[in-house]
């Protein structure tokens, strides 16, 4: 009683924490806190989206006309560039004059866009400060670019990550399901007791191999193999991730489906055989239909394992945050993103919260999967009556 | 009287036996570990624990006062500065060593040198085929470290002129994985710390003056500052504990400490 309530409490606390941090993302602006973006007061442009800002600083947008301004080319400015405009004496030993220098600079160059810390914002600042909208749900879920460290404005589009996760897991289950099902049928119906006693522990051993070992195996063996087989420029692909995850999901699928098949009442099997059905006919006409809920539960739990898997995927999928168009392209998954990036983010910052929001998405996906399993195994109970 | 002596003894004890905690960047971690080990050998009373976790983790711990020194492979960010200021904890920054990055390609690649502009084109996705930079007709496969690593940020600022990486760049969780991938992918290009290069990959010569001189990465060229892609590694500590951490920091900066820097594979500070 006590232990179970402690466990439930812990789970609730973790979920509350996760969502509290994750939802905080939507109260923040994509621009690093403590910084402002300023333009000349005569500039007609009053608002820029996060994507436009990024393209301006990547020099993909070079003229104000592309964002609704005049036909002049954009002059980029970051704080490090100040020495190109003012001498050290003008700025002062402790940068005490930097604020007024910034004010004069923005005032004198009509086409400037300046990105600098707000502590150097002069009281009598002559330019316009650009308003950047808070991160919206739409930007987050429909954005196609994940560059959380982009300056001046982070790009937080999770669409490639969600699609990457689902894509790899789907591939994994397509590979693992036929193989796992075949193995389960063999073990429960065909193999004799001696073979079964050797095979079962071996398959269960697969579940005990650490995921880093799988990842390393994938990187050194499977990745070059895929590259050679399909003659690709790069072997780190979604397929490599799917294969590794497929192998990892196998023990779950095999064990659960085998248990379900062995639960088929002896009377049903014998009735089928007595009617003259062959062993194969009995398997696919009686045993598989009877145990279909158990098999689906196994498959879904296998998917659950695949979606949440981190380390193995991180090592073999290449982690390029692009929307995958084929299984032979690099993908980036949600767990890999969180694991790889959390260590270096500043605590409580935008990037940190964005990673927690990703965690929320992952949690919702696995929650949905678990509810599906629950639903299916409930149906199984009804079937028996 | 008795309690006074105990108090004094306790004070002496704590000041001598001040257990220092160092936390942060995984790049600086091996260096700090080695420094701490040798330092503790000569200063028996000193107790130093070194843990990794990442530059962000170290600096966050500095804000929360759960570490004495934060190791970082990147410069402190503005919002971290603001947090330290809000927490009323002024800090000091010390560069303890440099790390040279070398650009690597597959051993079968004909290209042996690139200019900074070409590297920028490659990593921002403008140059996609090796024939554009004098190699075979072969698609480029660009490897980078994770976006959160200090290496990633540094490369972006100093090599790519602050432009963002192309979305198609493959990001790998660790330097070892980049070496492994580059060694088995023909069209690959990536960057790693100088200490990690080996025979399985080829180092490129790099030019920062539009192709006039190409410099090969090595300890010598990094030390005499002719090799351009070199980044500083930092220690950050609160001014309040300066007295306690100073002996160790000084040791790292001493000739003996800098010798260890070179042993670990980083570039010592030049005098």
XYZ file of C-alpha atoms in Angstrom, chain B residues 90-250:
161
model
C 30.323 38.013 -9.069
C 32.618 35.614 -10.888
C 36.030 35.409 -12.490
C 36.957 33.854 -15.795
C 40.277 32.159 -16.519
C 41.468 30.562 -19.718
C 43.278 27.368 -18.693
C 44.173 25.865 -22.066
C 43.402 25.956 -25.767
C 41.870 23.267 -27.899
C 42.712 23.099 -31.590
C 40.078 21.708 -33.928
C 41.136 19.822 -36.982
C 38.982 19.290 -40.039
C 39.049 15.653 -41.120
C 38.066 13.737 -44.240
C 38.148 10.119 -45.342
C 41.609 8.740 -46.169
C 40.593 8.049 -49.770
C 39.695 11.702 -50.382
C 41.962 13.576 -52.822
C 41.313 16.978 -51.276
C 43.979 17.928 -48.758
C 43.338 21.602 -48.127
C 40.413 24.009 -47.885
C 39.970 27.711 -47.254
C 37.761 29.086 -44.496
C 35.290 30.306 -47.135
C 35.028 26.795 -48.568
C 34.478 25.331 -45.108
C 31.748 27.894 -44.510
C 30.112 26.868 -47.798
C 30.332 23.191 -46.915
C 28.870 23.476 -43.423
C 26.106 25.916 -44.418
C 25.113 23.594 -47.258
C 26.085 25.791 -50.214
C 28.801 23.417 -51.417
C 27.399 19.928 -51.782
C 29.828 18.051 -54.005
C 33.549 17.433 -53.630
C 34.199 18.421 -57.257
C 33.370 22.042 -56.332
C 36.495 22.170 -54.180
C 38.783 20.181 -56.459
C 37.924 16.631 -55.483
C 36.132 13.718 -57.120
C 32.512 13.877 -58.227
C 31.133 12.665 -54.927
C 28.380 13.896 -52.633
C 29.598 15.508 -49.423
C 28.489 14.056 -46.122
C 28.939 16.636 -43.405
C 29.357 15.535 -39.790
C 29.191 17.875 -36.837
C 28.991 17.648 -33.059
C 25.665 18.118 -31.283
C 24.251 21.651 -31.348
C 24.704 21.997 -27.617
C 28.393 21.239 -27.506
C 30.880 24.050 -27.121
C 32.684 22.712 -30.171
C 29.615 23.219 -32.340
C 29.202 26.817 -31.192
C 32.865 27.635 -31.623
C 33.020 26.219 -35.124
C 29.951 28.226 -36.063
C 31.380 31.476 -34.759
C 34.921 31.180 -36.016
C 34.736 29.129 -39.170
C 31.228 29.679 -40.473
C 31.093 33.419 -39.889
C 28.186 32.940 -37.406
C 25.910 31.491 -40.054
C 23.763 28.532 -39.117
C 24.562 24.952 -40.033
C 22.560 23.421 -42.870
C 19.723 21.232 -41.581
C 21.130 18.271 -43.487
C 24.306 18.198 -41.396
C 24.565 14.933 -39.471
C 25.190 15.497 -35.799
C 26.991 12.924 -33.745
C 26.906 12.504 -29.983
C 30.631 12.126 -29.490
C 33.968 12.846 -31.100
C 34.736 9.138 -31.321
C 31.587 8.593 -33.365
C 32.660 11.300 -35.831
C 36.063 9.651 -36.333
C 34.390 6.266 -36.819
C 31.863 7.630 -39.331
C 34.388 9.679 -41.305
C 36.734 6.705 -41.535
C 34.001 4.540 -43.071
C 32.238 7.117 -45.288
C 34.019 8.138 -48.498
C 32.514 11.599 -48.938
C 32.636 12.535 -45.276
C 33.967 15.713 -43.692
C 33.907 16.589 -39.999
C 35.774 18.411 -37.251
C 37.260 17.055 -34.036
C 39.646 18.076 -31.293
C 43.293 17.808 -32.257
C 43.890 15.209 -29.538
C 41.491 12.779 -31.209
C 42.929 12.529 -34.717
C 44.508 9.250 -35.726
C 45.595 7.381 -38.836
C 42.075 6.255 -39.756
C 41.213 9.775 -40.970
C 43.003 12.546 -42.854
C 43.576 16.031 -41.415
C 43.010 18.905 -43.811
C 45.219 21.945 -44.124
C 43.247 25.118 -43.584
C 43.724 28.603 -44.977
C 42.365 31.725 -43.330
C 43.788 34.142 -45.896
C 41.757 33.130 -48.942
C 44.171 30.445 -50.078
C 47.564 32.129 -49.747
C 48.912 29.886 -47.020
C 47.572 26.546 -45.861
C 48.457 25.386 -42.371
C 48.283 21.783 -41.212
C 46.927 21.257 -37.687
C 49.521 20.082 -35.188
C 50.620 20.858 -31.661
C 53.426 23.087 -33.014
C 51.285 25.167 -35.363
C 48.618 25.516 -32.667
C 51.211 26.626 -30.129
C 52.828 29.223 -32.369
C 49.343 30.450 -33.328
C 49.745 29.905 -37.070
C 46.931 27.337 -37.079
C 43.728 29.367 -36.959
C 41.018 27.082 -35.558
C 41.890 27.187 -31.865
C 39.447 27.787 -29.040
C 39.936 28.642 -25.389
C 38.802 26.420 -22.503
C 37.569 28.248 -19.405
C 37.318 27.957 -15.657
C 34.672 30.122 -13.988
C 34.577 30.632 -10.241
C 32.799 32.956 -7.824
C 34.933 35.768 -6.464
C 33.679 34.831 -2.982
C 35.598 31.529 -2.994
C 38.593 32.893 -4.857
C 40.935 32.362 -1.893
C 40.057 28.696 -1.691
C 40.235 27.832 -5.382
C 43.135 30.092 -6.316
C 45.941 27.645 -5.388
C 44.524 25.006 -7.703
C 43.850 27.430 -10.544
C 47.366 28.787 -10.166
